[in-house]
Amino acid sequence: AHGRDVVCTTCHAAHRFETAAATQVETCLGCHADEHSKAYVGSPHHKLWLAEQAGAAQKGAGVSCATCHLPRLTVEDDSGMDRMIVNHNQNANLRPNEKMVRSVCASCHGLPFTLDALADPDLVRRNFAGRPARHIPSIDWALEDQRAPH
């Protein structure tokens, strides 16, 4: 998609606008061929996605590219009803990647693991296949302070 306009039909099928096509890994990998994107195939997130697609994991357990990079938000519409929408604004949660902590990663992972994982550029490149090689000590300080009597 680099160097050309991205429009709705870039990801969603034309003439029958369906969200299922846009969540397929193949749709994303059709344009994104960077190291992180290609490493998704075979990653722990991909394995969860395959299990869900095969019916071997509960609905919502899978993690596709869209799960992390196009997170769902609950918003109230004009009538006061809650609606689920997709946040297509990559600036809201992608760069710097720490923006993903609350809106994406913390949905499944604890804060210490999340911060360590996002601070490990090699782990990010490998699409989170493995454990973080970095540790952010400030989370330990914060947790220690929380446990201390005040």
Tab-separated table of C-alpha atoms in Angstrom:
chain	number	residue	atom	x	y	z
A	1	ALA	CA	0.000	0.000	0.000
A	2	HIS	CA	3.032	2.265	0.257
A	3	GLY	CA	3.128	4.876	-2.462
A	4	ARG	CA	-0.560	4.570	-3.319
A	5	ASP	CA	-3.778	5.743	-1.772
A	6	VAL	CA	-5.402	3.458	0.746
A	7	VAL	CA	-9.172	3.467	0.380
A	8	CYS	CA	-11.921	1.307	1.871
A	9	THR	CA	-11.744	-1.257	-0.937
A	10	THR	CA	-7.991	-1.708	-0.433
A	11	CYS	CA	-8.872	-4.015	2.466
A	12	HIS	CA	-12.618	-4.559	2.136
A	13	ALA	CA	-14.029	-6.309	-0.901
A	14	ALA	CA	-15.701	-3.964	-3.374
A	15	HIS	CA	-19.447	-4.282	-4.005
A	16	ARG	CA	-20.038	-6.354	-0.876
A	17	PHE	CA	-18.456	-4.469	1.954
A	18	GLU	CA	-17.689	-7.169	4.479
A	19	THR	CA	-15.464	-6.993	7.506
A	20	ALA	CA	-14.420	-10.658	7.364
A	21	ALA	CA	-12.212	-10.133	4.298
A	22	ALA	CA	-10.413	-7.242	5.958
A	23	THR	CA	-9.497	-9.316	9.022
A	24	GLN	CA	-7.840	-12.064	7.015
A	25	VAL	CA	-4.075	-12.239	7.386
A	26	GLU	CA	-3.670	-12.725	3.645
A	27	THR	CA	-5.357	-9.363	3.043
A	28	CYS	CA	-2.760	-7.613	5.214
A	29	LEU	CA	0.212	-9.565	3.876
A	30	GLY	CA	-0.863	-8.720	0.334
A	31	CYS	CA	0.587	-5.236	0.921
A	32	HIS	CA	2.703	-5.515	4.067
A	33	ALA	CA	5.889	-7.489	3.472
A	34	ASP	CA	8.081	-6.049	6.236
A	35	GLU	CA	9.892	-8.334	8.676
A	36	HIS	CA	7.324	-7.899	11.479
A	37	SER	CA	4.362	-8.638	9.194
A	38	LYS	CA	5.936	-11.703	7.596
A	39	ALA	CA	6.946	-13.041	11.037
A	40	TYR	CA	3.265	-13.136	12.044
A	41	VAL	CA	2.839	-16.474	10.248
A	42	GLY	CA	3.845	-19.118	12.784
A	43	SER	CA	3.888	-16.663	15.714
A	44	PRO	CA	1.989	-17.357	18.956
A	45	HIS	CA	-0.655	-14.822	17.882
A	46	HIS	CA	-1.040	-16.588	14.522
A	47	LYS	CA	-1.435	-19.963	16.233
A	48	LEU	CA	-4.251	-18.537	18.358
A	49	TRP	CA	-5.884	-17.126	15.208
A	50	LEU	CA	-5.690	-20.492	13.420
A	51	ALA	CA	-7.155	-22.285	16.438
A	52	GLU	CA	-10.087	-19.865	16.564
A	53	GLN	CA	-10.684	-20.154	12.809
A	54	ALA	CA	-10.691	-23.971	13.115
A	55	GLY	CA	-13.180	-23.844	15.999
A	56	ALA	CA	-10.585	-25.165	18.468
A	57	ALA	CA	-10.510	-21.917	20.475
A	58	GLN	CA	-13.311	-19.702	21.691
A	59	LYS	CA	-14.494	-16.777	19.580
A	60	GLY	CA	-12.273	-13.782	20.209
A	61	ALA	CA	-9.251	-15.801	21.338
A	62	GLY	CA	-7.471	-15.400	18.001
A	63	VAL	CA	-5.138	-12.524	17.281
A	64	SER	CA	-4.988	-11.328	13.675
A	65	CYS	CA	-3.086	-8.356	12.296
A	66	ALA	CA	-6.312	-6.354	12.603
A	67	THR	CA	-6.767	-7.292	16.256
A	68	CYS	CA	-3.674	-5.278	17.194
A	69	HIS	CA	-3.370	-2.707	14.448
A	70	LEU	CA	-7.075	-1.936	13.948
A	71	PRO	CA	-8.489	-2.279	17.462
A	72	ARG	CA	-12.217	-2.224	18.155
A	73	LEU	CA	-13.679	0.590	20.222
A	74	THR	CA	-17.041	0.871	21.912
A	75	VAL	CA	-18.652	4.255	21.278
A	76	GLU	CA	-22.038	5.664	22.080
A	77	ASP	CA	-24.088	6.622	19.032
A	78	ASP	CA	-26.542	9.525	18.797
A	79	SER	CA	-29.352	7.426	20.256
A	80	GLY	CA	-27.329	6.513	23.345
A	81	MET	CA	-26.678	2.948	22.230
A	82	ASP	CA	-23.205	1.409	22.385
A	83	ARG	CA	-21.690	0.561	19.006
A	84	MET	CA	-18.516	-1.300	18.162
A	85	ILE	CA	-16.324	0.455	15.607
A	86	VAL	CA	-12.856	-0.179	14.235
A	87	ASN	CA	-10.187	2.425	14.882
A	88	HIS	CA	-8.553	2.852	11.475
A	89	ASN	CA	-6.326	5.708	12.707
A	90	GLN	CA	-2.880	4.153	12.927
A	91	ASN	CA	-1.522	7.277	14.616
A	92	ALA	CA	-3.793	6.552	17.577
A	93	ASN	CA	-2.085	3.302	18.562
A	94	LEU	CA	0.907	2.398	16.435
A	95	ARG	CA	3.763	4.869	16.605
A	96	PRO	CA	5.330	4.938	19.059
A	97	ASN	CA	4.308	1.396	19.836
A	98	GLU	CA	3.813	2.244	23.518
A	99	LYS	CA	0.469	3.710	22.431
A	100	MET	CA	-0.719	0.104	22.027
A	101	VAL	CA	-0.267	-0.757	25.712
A	102	ARG	CA	-3.718	0.220	26.978
A	103	SER	CA	-5.854	-0.069	23.847
A	104	VAL	CA	-4.454	-3.376	22.574
A	105	CYS	CA	-1.845	-5.353	24.522
A	106	ALA	CA	-3.357	-4.973	28.005
A	107	SER	CA	-6.529	-6.652	26.730
A	108	CYS	CA	-4.681	-9.975	27.048
A	109	HIS	CA	-1.297	-9.354	28.689
A	110	GLY	CA	-0.182	-7.879	31.998
A	111	LEU	CA	1.526	-4.512	32.091
A	112	PRO	CA	5.048	-5.787	32.975
A	113	PHE	CA	5.128	-8.265	30.067
A	114	THR	CA	3.608	-5.734	27.680
A	115	LEU	CA	6.180	-3.027	28.436
A	116	ASP	CA	9.077	-5.491	28.253
A	117	ALA	CA	7.829	-6.934	24.948
A	118	LEU	CA	7.305	-3.563	23.273
A	119	ALA	CA	10.754	-2.400	24.458
A	120	ASP	CA	12.452	-5.336	22.725
A	121	PRO	CA	12.895	-4.344	19.045
A	122	ASP	CA	14.038	-7.823	18.034
A	123	LEU	CA	10.972	-9.402	19.619
A	124	VAL	CA	8.741	-6.883	17.816
A	125	ARG	CA	10.453	-7.736	14.500
A	126	ARG	CA	9.847	-11.438	15.194
A	127	ASN	CA	6.158	-10.611	15.823
A	128	PHE	CA	6.446	-11.564	19.484
A	129	ALA	CA	7.666	-15.113	18.926
A	130	GLY	CA	9.519	-15.759	22.187
A	131	ARG	CA	9.987	-13.971	25.476
A	132	PRO	CA	11.238	-10.386	25.910
A	133	ALA	CA	15.015	-10.052	26.204
A	134	ARG	CA	14.626	-6.580	27.754
A	135	HIS	CA	13.186	-5.594	31.082
A	136	ILE	CA	11.833	-2.195	32.025
A	137	PRO	CA	12.651	-1.754	35.737
A	138	SER	CA	10.326	1.212	36.259
A	139	ILE	CA	7.322	-1.128	36.342
A	140	ASP	CA	8.972	-2.979	39.240
A	141	TRP	CA	9.386	0.311	41.097
A	142	ALA	CA	5.740	1.201	40.523
A	143	LEU	CA	4.530	-2.235	41.670
A	144	GLU	CA	6.808	-2.093	44.713
A	145	ASP	CA	5.452	1.354	45.591
A	146	GLN	CA	1.899	0.021	45.270
A	147	ARG	CA	2.644	-2.796	47.714
A	148	ALA	CA	4.381	-0.535	50.264
A	149	PRO	CA	2.255	0.649	53.186
A	150	HIS	CA	1.471	4.355	52.980
